[in-house]
Amino acid sequence: MQPWRIVLATLLAPATGPLIYCVGILLGSGYPYSGPGHTEKHLLSIVWLMALTYPVSIGLGVPIVSLLYFANRLTTWNCIGWALVAGATGGSVFFRWLVDTPVPSLSEVLILAAIFAAIGGLTASTFCLIARPRARTAD
């Protein structure tokens, strides 16, 4: 892997989730166009999502990529697999922190874990497409 690719991937990959949300809302909903000020609110929600996803993606992703890299296991499939696990775990923890109910239903936890796992997998896929990780060869 080239260092500039890693830096570029680290800067661009966390934007995957908010950009998918942005495109989905623009194509699948009339909300941004339906009234005055709606476009600004939509863009503000994208900024807030970016502010949330960057620290979380970098905070969860850097340790995973570092461990895989130094263990000579950094491949695309390993990266995506561990990102799915980290996304599901992080999503479940975030949901438990966000919701005040003592015991949320299992379906809520599973659905949100699946959504966050998909976001983690897409973010890792973007990272791997840009960084092109390959397992290191022994020196």
Tab-separated table of C-alpha atoms in Angstrom:
chain	number	residue	atom	x	y	z
A	1	MET	CA	0.000	0.000	0.000
A	2	GLN	CA	1.170	3.464	-0.773
A	3	PRO	CA	0.996	5.976	2.106
A	4	TRP	CA	-0.837	8.607	0.092
A	5	ARG	CA	-3.570	6.073	-0.705
A	6	ILE	CA	-4.045	5.323	2.992
A	7	VAL	CA	-4.346	9.026	3.815
A	8	LEU	CA	-6.762	9.596	0.940
A	9	ALA	CA	-8.848	6.564	1.943
A	10	THR	CA	-8.925	7.701	5.571
A	11	LEU	CA	-10.155	11.127	4.487
A	12	LEU	CA	-12.799	9.946	2.009
A	13	ALA	CA	-14.154	6.631	3.321
A	14	PRO	CA	-16.038	7.972	6.387
A	15	ALA	CA	-18.157	10.139	4.087
A	16	THR	CA	-19.707	7.036	2.486
A	17	GLY	CA	-22.670	6.710	4.877
A	18	PRO	CA	-23.711	10.374	4.855
A	19	LEU	CA	-23.345	10.573	1.062
A	20	ILE	CA	-25.533	7.487	0.575
A	21	TYR	CA	-28.093	9.065	2.912
A	22	CYS	CA	-27.898	12.343	0.967
A	23	VAL	CA	-28.419	10.708	-2.411
A	24	GLY	CA	-31.175	8.470	-1.043
A	25	ILE	CA	-33.103	11.407	0.392
A	26	LEU	CA	-32.630	13.480	-2.756
A	27	LEU	CA	-33.809	10.681	-5.051
A	28	GLY	CA	-36.389	8.974	-2.867
A	29	SER	CA	-38.084	11.864	-1.104
A	30	GLY	CA	-39.527	15.204	-2.045
A	31	TYR	CA	-38.581	16.724	1.303
A	32	PRO	CA	-35.585	18.811	0.153
A	33	TYR	CA	-37.671	20.391	-2.587
A	34	SER	CA	-41.066	20.630	-0.870
A	35	GLY	CA	-40.677	23.907	0.949
A	36	PRO	CA	-38.499	26.885	1.681
A	37	GLY	CA	-35.597	26.061	3.933
A	38	HIS	CA	-35.844	22.297	3.467
A	39	THR	CA	-32.705	22.082	1.347
A	40	GLU	CA	-30.731	23.925	3.989
A	41	LYS	CA	-32.054	21.585	6.692
A	42	HIS	CA	-31.102	18.591	4.544
A	43	LEU	CA	-27.579	19.910	4.052
A	44	LEU	CA	-27.303	20.656	7.765
A	45	SER	CA	-28.269	17.054	8.560
A	46	ILE	CA	-25.525	15.866	6.202
A	47	VAL	CA	-22.999	18.076	8.011
A	48	TRP	CA	-24.100	16.655	11.368
A	49	LEU	CA	-23.820	13.101	10.030
A	50	MET	CA	-20.327	13.858	8.737
A	51	ALA	CA	-19.360	15.293	12.125
A	52	LEU	CA	-20.576	12.083	13.758
A	53	THR	CA	-19.211	9.538	11.289
A	54	TYR	CA	-15.670	10.836	10.942
A	55	PRO	CA	-14.601	10.398	14.588
A	56	VAL	CA	-16.479	7.104	14.901
A	57	SER	CA	-15.099	5.677	11.646
A	58	ILE	CA	-11.562	6.758	12.378
A	59	GLY	CA	-11.819	5.744	16.035
A	60	LEU	CA	-13.020	2.238	15.158
A	61	GLY	CA	-11.230	1.850	11.825
A	62	VAL	CA	-7.672	2.866	12.657
A	63	PRO	CA	-7.208	0.206	15.380
A	64	ILE	CA	-8.717	-2.492	13.164
A	65	VAL	CA	-6.592	-1.590	10.139
A	66	SER	CA	-3.483	-1.257	12.319
A	67	LEU	CA	-3.994	-4.670	13.941
A	68	LEU	CA	-4.654	-6.330	10.604
A	69	TYR	CA	-1.673	-4.598	9.014
A	70	PHE	CA	0.818	-5.566	11.709
A	71	ALA	CA	-0.541	-9.128	11.819
A	72	ASN	CA	-0.004	-9.466	8.032
A	73	ARG	CA	-3.745	-10.026	7.579
A	74	LEU	CA	-4.788	-6.763	5.939
A	75	THR	CA	-6.782	-7.876	2.939
A	76	THR	CA	-10.000	-6.472	1.544
A	77	TRP	CA	-12.194	-9.270	2.889
A	78	ASN	CA	-10.665	-9.164	6.375
A	79	CYS	CA	-11.078	-5.408	6.486
A	80	ILE	CA	-14.729	-5.574	5.415
A	81	GLY	CA	-15.490	-8.493	7.745
A	82	TRP	CA	-14.098	-6.748	10.808
A	83	ALA	CA	-15.828	-3.505	9.796
A	84	LEU	CA	-19.157	-5.364	9.731
A	85	VAL	CA	-18.521	-6.625	13.269
A	86	ALA	CA	-17.359	-3.207	14.496
A	87	GLY	CA	-20.325	-1.461	12.848
A	88	ALA	CA	-22.854	-3.853	14.372
A	89	THR	CA	-21.245	-3.607	17.808
A	90	GLY	CA	-20.856	0.165	17.640
A	91	GLY	CA	-24.436	0.541	16.423
A	92	SER	CA	-25.795	-1.598	19.256
A	93	VAL	CA	-23.793	0.326	21.861
A	94	PHE	CA	-24.865	3.652	20.338
A	95	PHE	CA	-28.508	2.561	20.390
A	96	ARG	CA	-28.308	1.454	24.031
A	97	TRP	CA	-26.739	4.804	24.903
A	98	LEU	CA	-29.300	6.782	22.906
A	99	VAL	CA	-32.506	5.078	24.031
A	100	ASP	CA	-33.627	5.348	27.638
A	101	THR	CA	-35.720	2.191	27.743
A	102	PRO	CA	-34.268	-0.344	30.173
A	103	VAL	CA	-34.611	-3.265	27.766
A	104	PRO	CA	-35.104	-2.483	24.057
A	105	SER	CA	-36.779	-5.114	21.935
A	106	LEU	CA	-34.554	-7.605	20.190
A	107	SER	CA	-35.876	-6.571	16.775
A	108	GLU	CA	-34.846	-2.946	17.357
A	109	VAL	CA	-31.360	-3.970	18.380
A	110	LEU	CA	-30.967	-6.380	15.447
A	111	ILE	CA	-32.300	-3.971	12.836
A	112	LEU	CA	-30.085	-1.115	13.986
A	113	ALA	CA	-27.089	-3.446	14.306
A	114	ALA	CA	-27.692	-4.573	10.712
A	115	ILE	CA	-27.970	-0.960	9.493
A	116	PHE	CA	-24.769	0.076	11.259
A	117	ALA	CA	-23.015	-3.088	10.049
A	118	ALA	CA	-23.988	-2.215	6.474
A	119	ILE	CA	-22.653	1.324	6.935
A	120	GLY	CA	-19.416	-0.086	8.378
A	121	GLY	CA	-19.099	-2.534	5.503
A	122	LEU	CA	-19.683	0.181	2.898
A	123	THR	CA	-17.164	2.447	4.602
A	124	ALA	CA	-14.601	-0.365	4.666
A	125	SER	CA	-15.336	-1.168	1.022
A	126	THR	CA	-14.676	2.451	0.086
A	127	PHE	CA	-11.477	2.432	2.136
A	128	CYS	CA	-10.290	-0.770	0.456
A	129	LEU	CA	-11.142	0.476	-3.043
A	130	ILE	CA	-8.999	3.548	-2.473
A	131	ALA	CA	-6.172	2.109	-0.342
A	132	ARG	CA	-5.920	-1.261	-2.148
A	133	PRO	CA	-4.723	-3.260	0.867
A	134	ARG	CA	-2.712	-6.417	0.334
A	135	ALA	CA	-1.173	-8.678	2.916
A	136	ARG	CA	2.503	-7.860	3.427
A	137	THR	CA	5.080	-10.360	2.374
A	138	ALA	CA	7.651	-11.543	4.874
A	139	ASP	CA	10.908	-9.595	4.670
